Coordinates of C-alpha atoms (C1' of nucleotides) in Angstrom, one line a residue:
Chain A
M24 CA 0.0 0.0 0.0
L25 CA 1.3 3.4 -1.0
D26 CA 1.2 6.5 1.2
I27 CA -1.7 8.6 0.0
K28 CA 0.4 11.7 0.3
F29 CA 3.0 10.2 -2.1
L30 CA 0.2 9.4 -4.6
R31 CA -1.2 12.9 -4.2
E32 CA 2.1 14.5 -5.0
N33 CA 3.3 12.0 -7.6
P34 CA 0.4 10.8 -9.6
D35 CA 2.5 10.4 -12.7
I36 CA 4.9 8.1 -11.0
V37 CA 2.1 5.9 -9.7
K38 CA 0.5 5.8 -13.2
Q39 CA 3.7 4.9 -14.9
N40 CA 4.2 2.1 -12.3
I41 CA 0.7 0.8 -13.1
K42 CA 1.6 0.8 -16.8
N43 CA 4.8 -1.0 -16.1
K44 CA 2.9 -3.7 -14.3
F45 CA 0.4 -4.0 -17.3
Q46 CA -2.6 -3.2 -15.1
E47 CA -4.0 -0.5 -17.4
E48 CA -7.5 -1.1 -15.9
K49 CA -6.3 0.4 -12.7
L50 CA -5.2 3.7 -14.2
P51 CA -8.5 5.6 -13.6
L52 CA -8.3 4.8 -10.0
V53 CA -5.4 7.2 -9.4
D54 CA -7.4 10.3 -10.3
E55 CA -10.5 8.9 -8.6
V56 CA -8.7 8.4 -5.3
I57 CA -7.2 11.9 -5.5
E58 CA -10.6 13.3 -5.8
L59 CA -12.1 11.2 -3.1
D60 CA -9.3 12.0 -0.8
E61 CA -9.8 15.7 -1.3
K62 CA -13.5 15.4 -0.6
A63 CA -12.7 13.3 2.5
R64 CA -10.3 15.9 3.9
K65 CA -12.8 18.7 3.2
A66 CA -15.5 16.8 5.0
Q67 CA -13.2 16.1 7.9
Q68 CA -12.3 19.8 8.3
E69 CA -15.9 20.9 8.3
A70 CA -16.9 18.2 10.7
D71 CA -13.9 19.0 13.0
N72 CA -15.1 22.6 13.2
L73 CA -18.5 21.5 14.2
R74 CA -17.1 19.1 16.8
A75 CA -15.0 21.9 18.2
S76 CA -18.0 24.2 18.6
R77 CA -20.1 21.4 20.1
K78 CA -17.3 20.7 22.6
K79 CA -17.1 24.3 23.6
I80 CA -20.8 24.8 24.0
S81 CA -21.2 21.5 25.9
K82 CA -18.6 22.8 28.4
E83 CA -20.6 26.0 28.8
I84 CA -23.7 24.0 29.5
G85 CA -21.9 22.1 32.2
A86 CA -20.9 25.3 33.8
L87 CA -24.4 26.7 33.6
M88 CA -25.9 23.6 35.1
A89 CA -23.5 23.7 38.0
Q90 CA -24.7 27.3 38.7
G91 CA -28.3 26.1 38.5
K92 CA -29.1 28.3 35.5
K93 CA -31.3 25.7 33.8
E94 CA -33.0 28.0 31.3
E95 CA -29.8 29.4 29.9
A96 CA -28.5 25.8 29.6
D97 CA -31.5 24.7 27.7
A98 CA -31.0 27.6 25.3
K99 CA -27.5 26.4 24.7
K100 CA -28.7 22.9 24.1
E101 CA -30.9 24.2 21.4
E102 CA -27.9 25.7 19.8
V103 CA -26.0 22.4 19.6
S104 CA -29.0 20.6 18.2
K105 CA -29.1 22.9 15.3
N106 CA -25.8 21.6 14.0
A107 CA -26.3 18.0 15.1
K108 CA -27.9 16.9 11.8
R109 CA -25.2 18.5 9.7
L110 CA -22.5 17.0 11.8
E111 CA -23.9 13.5 11.5
E112 CA -24.2 13.9 7.8
L113 CA -20.5 15.0 7.6
S114 CA -19.3 12.3 9.9
N115 CA -20.9 9.6 7.7
Q116 CA -19.6 11.3 4.6
E117 CA -16.1 11.4 6.1
K118 CA -16.2 7.8 7.1
E119 CA -17.6 6.6 3.8
L120 CA -15.1 8.6 1.8
Q121 CA -12.1 7.5 3.9
E122 CA -13.2 3.9 3.4
K123 CA -13.4 4.3 -0.3
V124 CA -10.0 5.9 -0.4
K125 CA -8.5 3.0 1.6
K126 CA -10.2 0.4 -0.6
I127 CA -8.7 1.9 -3.7
M128 CA -5.3 2.4 -2.1
M129 CA -5.3 -1.3 -1.2
V130 CA -5.4 -2.3 -4.9
I131 CA -2.9 0.3 -6.3
P132 CA 0.3 -1.6 -6.7
N133 CA 3.5 -0.7 -4.7
I134 CA 6.2 1.1 -6.7
I135 CA 8.5 -1.5 -8.1
D136 CA 12.3 -1.2 -7.8
K137 CA 14.2 0.5 -10.6
S138 CA 16.1 -2.8 -11.2
V139 CA 12.9 -4.8 -11.9
P140 CA 12.7 -5.9 -15.6
I141 CA 9.6 -4.8 -17.4
G142 CA 7.6 -7.8 -18.6
K143 CA 4.0 -9.0 -18.9
D144 CA 4.1 -12.4 -17.1
D145 CA 6.3 -15.1 -15.7
S146 CA 7.5 -16.0 -19.2
E147 CA 9.5 -12.7 -19.2
N148 CA 11.3 -13.3 -15.9
V149 CA 15.0 -13.0 -16.2
E150 CA 17.7 -15.4 -15.2
I151 CA 20.3 -13.7 -13.0
E152 CA 22.9 -16.3 -12.0
K153 CA 23.6 -20.0 -11.9
F154 CA 25.1 -21.8 -9.0
G155 CA 26.5 -25.3 -9.4
E156 CA 26.7 -27.5 -12.6
P157 CA 23.3 -28.5 -13.9
V158 CA 24.3 -32.1 -14.6
V159 CA 22.2 -34.5 -16.8
P160 CA 23.3 -38.0 -15.9
A161 CA 23.6 -40.8 -18.4
F162 CA 20.8 -42.8 -16.8
E163 CA 17.2 -41.9 -16.8
I164 CA 15.8 -40.1 -13.7
P165 CA 12.3 -41.3 -12.8
Y166 CA 9.4 -39.1 -11.7
H167 CA 9.9 -38.1 -8.0
T168 CA 6.9 -40.1 -6.8
E169 CA 8.5 -43.2 -8.3
I170 CA 11.7 -42.6 -6.5
M171 CA 9.8 -42.2 -3.3
E172 CA 7.8 -45.3 -3.9
K173 CA 10.9 -47.3 -4.3
F174 CA 11.7 -46.5 -0.7
N175 CA 8.0 -47.0 0.4
G176 CA 8.1 -43.3 1.2
I177 CA 4.9 -42.0 -0.2
D178 CA 1.2 -42.9 -0.3
I179 CA -0.8 -40.5 -2.4
D180 CA -3.8 -42.8 -2.8
A181 CA -4.5 -43.1 0.9
A182 CA -4.1 -39.3 1.3
G183 CA -6.6 -38.9 -1.5
K184 CA -9.1 -41.0 0.4
V185 CA -8.4 -39.3 3.7
A186 CA -8.1 -35.7 2.6
G187 CA -8.6 -35.5 -1.1
N188 CA -6.4 -34.4 -4.0
G189 CA -3.3 -32.3 -3.0
F190 CA -2.3 -34.2 0.1
Y191 CA 0.3 -36.8 0.8
Y192 CA 1.5 -39.3 3.3
L193 CA 5.3 -39.4 3.6
M194 CA 6.7 -42.5 5.3
G195 CA 9.8 -44.1 6.5
D196 CA 13.1 -42.7 5.3
I197 CA 11.4 -40.2 3.0
A198 CA 9.5 -38.7 5.9
R199 CA 12.7 -38.7 8.0
L200 CA 14.5 -37.0 5.2
H201 CA 11.8 -34.4 5.1
S202 CA 12.2 -33.7 8.9
A203 CA 16.0 -33.8 8.5
I204 CA 15.9 -31.1 5.9
I205 CA 13.7 -28.9 8.1
S206 CA 16.0 -29.4 11.1
Y207 CA 19.1 -28.8 9.0
A208 CA 17.6 -25.6 7.5
R209 CA 16.6 -24.4 11.0
D210 CA 20.2 -24.8 12.3
F211 CA 21.6 -23.3 9.1
M212 CA 19.6 -20.1 9.7
I213 CA 20.4 -20.1 13.4
D214 CA 24.1 -20.2 12.5
K215 CA 23.5 -17.1 10.3
G216 CA 22.3 -15.3 13.4
F217 CA 18.5 -15.6 12.9
T218 CA 16.2 -16.2 15.8
Y219 CA 14.2 -19.4 15.6
C220 CA 10.5 -19.0 16.0
I221 CA 7.4 -21.2 15.9
P222 CA 4.4 -19.0 15.2
P223 CA 0.6 -19.4 15.2
F224 CA -0.6 -21.4 12.2
M225 CA -3.9 -19.5 12.0
I226 CA -4.3 -15.7 11.8
R227 CA -7.1 -13.2 11.9
S228 CA -8.5 -11.4 8.8
N229 CA -6.9 -8.1 9.7
V230 CA -3.5 -9.7 9.6
V231 CA -4.4 -11.5 6.3
T232 CA -5.3 -8.2 4.6
G233 CA -2.2 -6.6 6.0
V234 CA 0.3 -9.0 4.6
M235 CA -1.0 -9.9 1.2
S236 CA -2.9 -8.5 -1.8
F237 CA -6.6 -9.4 -2.3
A238 CA -5.7 -11.5 -5.4
E239 CA -3.3 -13.6 -3.3
M240 CA -5.8 -13.9 -0.5
D241 CA -8.5 -15.2 -2.7
S242 CA -6.4 -17.8 -4.4
M243 CA -4.5 -19.0 -1.3
M244 CA -6.2 -18.7 2.0
Y245 CA -8.4 -21.3 3.8
K246 CA -10.9 -19.8 6.1
I247 CA -12.1 -21.5 9.3
E248 CA -15.8 -21.7 9.2
G249 CA -17.7 -19.6 11.7
E250 CA -14.6 -17.9 13.1
D251 CA -12.4 -14.9 12.1
L252 CA -9.5 -17.2 11.4
Y253 CA -7.5 -18.3 8.4
L254 CA -4.9 -21.1 8.0
I255 CA -1.6 -19.5 7.2
G256 CA -0.3 -19.9 3.7
T257 CA 3.3 -19.3 5.0
S258 CA 4.7 -18.4 8.4
E259 CA 5.6 -15.1 6.9
H260 CA 2.0 -14.1 7.5
S261 CA 2.1 -14.7 11.3
M262 CA 5.7 -13.6 11.5
I263 CA 5.1 -10.2 10.0
G264 CA 1.8 -10.1 11.9
K265 CA 3.8 -10.4 15.1
F266 CA 4.8 -6.8 14.6
I267 CA 1.3 -5.4 14.0
D268 CA 0.7 -2.1 15.7
T269 CA 4.1 -1.8 17.3
I270 CA 6.7 1.0 17.6
T271 CA 10.2 -0.4 17.8
D272 CA 13.3 1.6 18.7
E273 CA 15.6 1.9 15.8
K274 CA 18.6 0.5 17.7
E275 CA 16.8 -2.8 18.1
L276 CA 16.8 -3.3 14.3
P277 CA 17.2 -5.3 12.2
K278 CA 14.8 -8.1 13.4
T279 CA 16.0 -11.3 11.7
L280 CA 13.8 -14.3 12.3
T281 CA 13.6 -17.8 11.0
S282 CA 10.3 -19.7 11.5
Y283 CA 8.9 -23.1 10.9
S284 CA 5.3 -23.8 10.1
P285 CA 3.0 -26.0 8.0
C286 CA 1.5 -24.0 5.1
F287 CA -2.0 -24.3 3.7
R288 CA -2.9 -23.2 0.2
K289 CA -6.0 -23.5 -1.9
E290 CA -4.0 -23.4 -5.1
K291 CA -6.9 -22.2 -7.1
G292 CA -6.3 -22.6 -10.8
A293 CA -5.2 -25.3 -13.3
H294 CA -2.4 -27.7 -12.5
G295 CA -0.3 -29.2 -15.3
I296 CA 1.2 -32.6 -15.6
E297 CA 4.4 -31.5 -14.0
E298 CA 2.5 -30.6 -10.8
R299 CA 1.6 -34.1 -9.8
G300 CA 3.0 -35.7 -6.7
V301 CA 4.3 -33.4 -4.1
Y302 CA 5.0 -30.4 -6.4
R303 CA 1.8 -28.4 -5.8
I304 CA -0.1 -29.4 -2.7
H305 CA -2.6 -28.0 -0.2
Q306 CA -0.4 -28.6 2.8
F307 CA 3.3 -28.5 3.1
E308 CA 6.0 -27.5 5.6
K309 CA 8.4 -24.7 5.3
Q310 CA 11.3 -23.0 7.0
E311 CA 11.1 -19.3 6.4
M312 CA 13.1 -16.2 7.1
I313 CA 11.9 -12.7 7.6
V314 CA 13.6 -9.4 8.2
V315 CA 12.2 -6.1 9.6
C316 CA 14.7 -3.3 8.9
R317 CA 15.4 0.3 8.1
P318 CA 14.4 1.3 4.6
E319 CA 17.9 2.1 3.5
E320 CA 19.1 -1.4 4.6
S321 CA 16.4 -3.4 2.8
P322 CA 18.3 -3.8 -0.5
V323 CA 21.3 -5.2 1.3
W324 CA 19.1 -7.6 3.3
F325 CA 17.4 -8.7 0.1
E326 CA 20.8 -9.8 -1.3
K327 CA 21.7 -11.6 1.9
L328 CA 18.4 -13.4 2.1
W329 CA 18.4 -15.1 -1.3
K330 CA 22.0 -16.0 -0.9
N331 CA 21.1 -17.9 2.3
T332 CA 18.8 -20.1 0.2
V333 CA 21.4 -20.6 -2.5
G334 CA 23.9 -21.5 0.2
L335 CA 21.6 -24.1 1.7
F336 CA 20.9 -25.8 -1.6
S337 CA 24.5 -25.7 -2.6
S338 CA 25.5 -27.4 0.7
L339 CA 23.1 -30.2 -0.4
D340 CA 24.7 -30.6 -3.8
I341 CA 21.7 -29.2 -5.6
P342 CA 22.4 -26.8 -8.5
V343 CA 20.2 -23.7 -8.5
R344 CA 19.7 -20.5 -10.3
T345 CA 18.1 -17.2 -9.4
L346 CA 15.3 -15.7 -11.5
E347 CA 14.3 -12.1 -11.3
C348 CA 10.5 -11.6 -11.3
C349 CA 9.5 -9.2 -14.0
S350 CA 7.1 -6.3 -13.3
G351 CA 3.9 -8.1 -14.5
D352 CA 4.7 -11.2 -12.4
L353 CA 5.3 -9.2 -9.2
A354 CA 2.6 -9.3 -6.6
D355 CA 1.1 -5.8 -6.0
L356 CA 2.6 -5.4 -2.5
K357 CA 6.2 -6.2 -3.6
V358 CA 9.0 -3.9 -4.6
K359 CA 11.3 -6.6 -5.9
S360 CA 11.3 -10.4 -5.9
I361 CA 13.7 -13.2 -6.9
D362 CA 12.8 -16.9 -7.2
V363 CA 15.3 -19.5 -6.4
E364 CA 15.0 -22.4 -8.7
A365 CA 16.5 -25.9 -8.4
W366 CA 17.8 -28.0 -11.2
S367 CA 15.7 -30.9 -12.3
P368 CA 17.9 -33.4 -14.2
R369 CA 14.8 -35.3 -15.2
Q370 CA 13.0 -32.3 -16.8
K371 CA 16.4 -30.7 -17.8
K372 CA 15.2 -27.4 -16.5
Y373 CA 15.0 -25.4 -13.3
F374 CA 11.8 -25.2 -11.2
E375 CA 10.8 -22.9 -8.3
V376 CA 11.8 -23.9 -4.8
G377 CA 11.8 -20.6 -3.1
S378 CA 10.9 -16.9 -3.4
C379 CA 12.7 -13.9 -1.9
S380 CA 10.8 -10.6 -1.6
N381 CA 11.3 -7.1 -0.5
L382 CA 7.9 -5.5 0.4
G383 CA 9.3 -2.1 1.1
D384 CA 7.0 -0.3 3.6
A385 CA 3.8 -1.7 2.1
Q386 CA 3.1 -4.4 4.8
A387 CA 4.4 -2.0 7.5
R388 CA 1.9 0.7 6.5
R389 CA -1.0 -1.7 6.4
L390 CA -0.1 -3.2 9.7
Q391 CA 1.3 -0.1 11.4
I392 CA 4.8 -1.4 12.0
R393 CA 6.7 1.6 13.0
I394 CA 10.2 2.5 14.0
R395 CA 11.2 5.3 16.4
K396 CA 14.4 7.1 15.7
E397 CA 16.6 8.4 18.5
D398 CA 15.2 11.9 18.0
G399 CA 11.7 10.6 18.6
S400 CA 10.5 10.8 15.0
K401 CA 8.8 7.7 13.5
Y402 CA 8.7 5.9 10.1
F403 CA 7.4 2.7 8.6
A404 CA 9.8 -0.3 8.6
H405 CA 10.7 -2.3 5.5
T406 CA 9.9 -6.0 5.6
L407 CA 11.4 -8.8 3.6
N408 CA 10.8 -12.6 3.5
N409 CA 12.4 -15.6 1.9
T410 CA 12.0 -19.3 1.8
V411 CA 14.8 -21.2 3.4
V412 CA 13.3 -24.5 2.3
A413 CA 10.0 -26.1 1.7
P414 CA 10.8 -29.8 1.9
P415 CA 8.0 -31.6 0.1
R416 CA 8.8 -29.7 -3.1
M417 CA 12.6 -29.5 -2.4
L418 CA 12.6 -33.3 -2.0
I419 CA 12.0 -33.5 -5.7
A420 CA 15.2 -31.6 -6.4
F421 CA 17.0 -33.5 -3.6
L422 CA 16.0 -37.0 -4.9
E423 CA 16.6 -36.2 -8.5
N424 CA 20.0 -34.6 -8.0
N425 CA 21.3 -37.2 -5.4
L426 CA 20.0 -40.3 -7.2
M427 CA 22.7 -42.7 -8.3
E428 CA 22.7 -45.1 -11.2
D429 CA 22.2 -48.1 -8.9
G430 CA 18.9 -46.5 -7.6
N431 CA 20.4 -45.4 -4.2
V432 CA 20.1 -41.8 -3.1
H433 CA 23.2 -40.3 -1.7
I434 CA 22.9 -38.2 1.5
P435 CA 25.2 -35.2 1.6
E436 CA 27.5 -35.0 4.6
V437 CA 25.8 -32.0 6.3
L438 CA 22.5 -33.9 6.4
R439 CA 23.8 -37.2 7.8
P440 CA 23.7 -36.1 11.5
Y441 CA 19.9 -35.6 11.0
M442 CA 19.6 -39.0 9.3
G443 CA 21.1 -41.3 11.9
G444 CA 24.5 -41.1 10.2
K445 CA 23.3 -42.8 7.0
E446 CA 25.3 -42.3 3.8
F447 CA 22.5 -43.6 1.6
L448 CA 18.7 -43.7 1.8
G449 CA 17.3 -47.1 2.7
Q450 CA 20.6 -48.1 4.0
Chain B
rG23 C1' -18.0 -25.3 28.0
rG24 C1' -19.8 -22.9 33.1
rA25 C1' -19.1 -18.9 37.0
rG26 C1' -16.8 -14.4 38.4
rA27 C1' -13.3 -10.2 37.9
rG28 C1' -10.9 -6.9 34.8
rA29 C1' -8.7 -3.8 30.2
rU30 C1' -6.9 4.1 31.5
rA31 C1' 0.3 6.7 29.3
rU32 C1' 6.7 2.9 29.9
rC33 C1' 4.7 0.2 34.5
rG34 C1' 1.3 0.2 38.9
rA35 C1' -3.0 2.9 39.7
rA36 C1' -7.0 7.0 40.8
rG37 C1' -11.2 8.8 38.2
rU38 C1' -18.3 5.9 38.1
rG39 C1' -22.2 11.8 33.4
rG40 C1' -19.7 18.2 32.8
rU41 C1' -15.1 23.0 35.6
rC42 C1' -9.5 15.8 36.3
rA43 C1' -7.2 13.6 30.3
rU44 C1' -0.7 17.1 27.5
rA45 C1' -4.8 11.7 32.6
rA46 C1' -4.4 12.7 40.3
rC47 C1' -0.9 9.7 43.1
rG48 C1' 3.4 6.2 43.0
rA49 C1' 7.4 4.0 40.2
rG50 C1' 10.6 3.9 36.0
rG51 C1' 13.2 6.7 31.9
rC52 C1' 15.6 11.3 30.4
rG53 C1' 17.8 16.4 31.6
rG54 C1' 19.5 19.4 35.6
rU55 C1' 21.0 21.2 40.8
rC56 C1' 24.0 19.3 44.8
rU57 C1' 28.5 15.8 45.3
rU58 C1' 35.5 14.1 44.4
rG59 C1' 32.1 10.2 42.3
rA60 C1' 27.7 7.6 43.5
rA61 C1' 23.3 7.3 46.5
rA62 C1' 19.7 10.4 48.7
rA63 C1' 17.1 14.9 48.1
rC64 C1' 15.2 18.7 45.1
rC65 C1' 13.7 21.0 40.1
rG66 C1' 12.1 20.0 35.2
rU67 C1' 10.6 16.6 31.4
rU68 C1' 8.3 11.9 29.5
rU69 C1' 1.3 9.0 24.4
rG70 C1' -0.2 8.2 19.5
rC71 C1' -3.0 9.4 15.1
rC72 C1' -5.6 12.7 11.4
rU73 C1' -5.9 17.6 9.4
rU74 C1' -3.5 22.6 8.4
rC75 C1' 1.8 26.4 4.6
rA76 C1' 1.2 28.0 9.5
rC77 C1' -1.6 29.5 13.9
rG78 C1' -4.9 26.1 15.3
rG79 C1' -8.5 22.2 15.3
rG80 C1' -10.2 17.1 15.8
rC81 C1' -9.8 11.9 17.4
rA82 C1' -8.2 8.0 20.8
rC83 C1' -9.5 5.4 28.3
rG84 C1' -9.4 -2.8 24.8
rU85 C1' -12.6 -2.7 19.7
rG86 C1' -17.2 -1.5 17.4
rG87 C1' -22.1 0.5 18.0
rG88 C1' -26.0 3.1 21.1
rU89 C1' -28.1 6.7 24.8
rU90 C1' -27.0 12.2 25.9
rC91 C1' -26.3 19.0 24.6
rG92 C1' -22.0 16.3 26.8
rA93 C1' -19.4 9.4 27.9
rA94 C1' -13.4 6.7 30.7
rU95 C1' -18.0 6.8 33.5
rC96 C1' -24.7 4.4 31.5
rC97 C1' -26.6 0.4 27.7
rC98 C1' -25.5 -3.5 23.7
rA99 C1' -22.0 -6.7 21.0
rC100 C1' -17.2 -8.4 20.3
rU101 C1' -11.8 -9.2 21.6
rC102 C1' -8.2 -10.2 25.1
rU103 C1' -6.3 -11.1 30.3
rC104 C1' -6.8 -13.1 35.2
rU105 C1' -9.3 -16.5 39.1
rC106 C1' -12.3 -20.9 40.1
rC107 C1' -14.8 -25.3 38.0
rG108 C1' -15.2 -28.9 33.9
rC109 C1' -12.6 -31.1 29.8
rC110 C1' -8.0 -32.1 27.5
rA111 C1' -2.2 -33.1 24.4

RNA sequence: GGAGAGAUAUCGAAGUGGUCAUAACGAGGCGGUCUUGAAAACCGUUUGCCUUCACGGGCACGUGGGUUCGAAUCCCACUCUCUCCGCCA
């Protein structure tokens, strides 16, 4: 969400940004919101004046009553009543206009970073850098569910009966591998100085609307029936929500947290053939990292964050690349975003395993996350988030890249302490 | 789930319809006086938001409504906290 003052003073920047994101349909909203905002402020000023006079007269009535001058007091009451209707009218107008302004401001996209490539959709995302050799082995790599089945590690059919499409049972060594990766990722981030955290897995609607755009909310979030609660789509939601309505002293920044949680997603929309198995599911587990920092530091943290993910995958012998989200593919709240993609030797291409985002002050403004400088002045923080690892999906990359010709799966050294010292799966 | 109590500034807490909300009183923080230094004592200071070029004005006593000329105070709903009982990993 943008600052209305910024929009008021820079309508052309906001409009150009909307064009850059290929959302032409939102262009008229800019002038509309400027007009509504002006009306709202006018209504407020007039209402404030009436309130001021009412306040003054009411005090006078109090004084008269105390002196027992009832008749004079009654006359004053009359005076207030005269303006009551107009004040109520203005109050309603004020409220209504302000709500309209807010509603529009919620859908006007955040100003994207200068470095973001302009493009319509995900097909125009730009590869930035490769890490590790994307090897294609001489032998054929089976589909990930087949590898898992070889180790009696997955039961999709049973999950289908129990919970429906988009769920899974992981079992035995595959399940253990899943937990091992989460534990390893947790310790990896703790070693980087992040504070480990287990957050609530459900959040209220005011947090939901604070951390994501409406489009995301609609396609992602599960609502609990009869209660004002949603299952989180990622722990970022409850982790950023942790700071709702807070004022933090600047010297306590940056806040660097790494959190574990299950994630629940509706995943509305069509799924292709490559999304079978555990690629796109309604429930998965994830280790996440979030940062709350000063605005001038957020670009530096952005770089640090995605490098953490690259570092983690590299330590598990999985080649990855970074892909910069183009303007059209960037969610409305985001300033800049990079996907980390893992190499699939089976598909001979990279696929998404993590996403690193700088939200600027958009979440902070919606959630009132403020920072107090030493001189007492305040500003909105910048927030960032990034996937450390989301194991069900990353297992695909792990199994494909560590599979050996004899059908065994090699366990990289760093993971062995979490796997009972095993060098190979099913050992 | 049942019964009760509560929510006021950094913390404790007073205020139960008007002249007590830049919020009594106490503590803490900050600045100062005194002191070789510290403690003590004393003096001063210490919420946020909206609006305005500014002067100023408005809003906020958990949240949202209502009653009233006027609400921290009365009424309704909701949220959260505490105590007791029940249930429970």
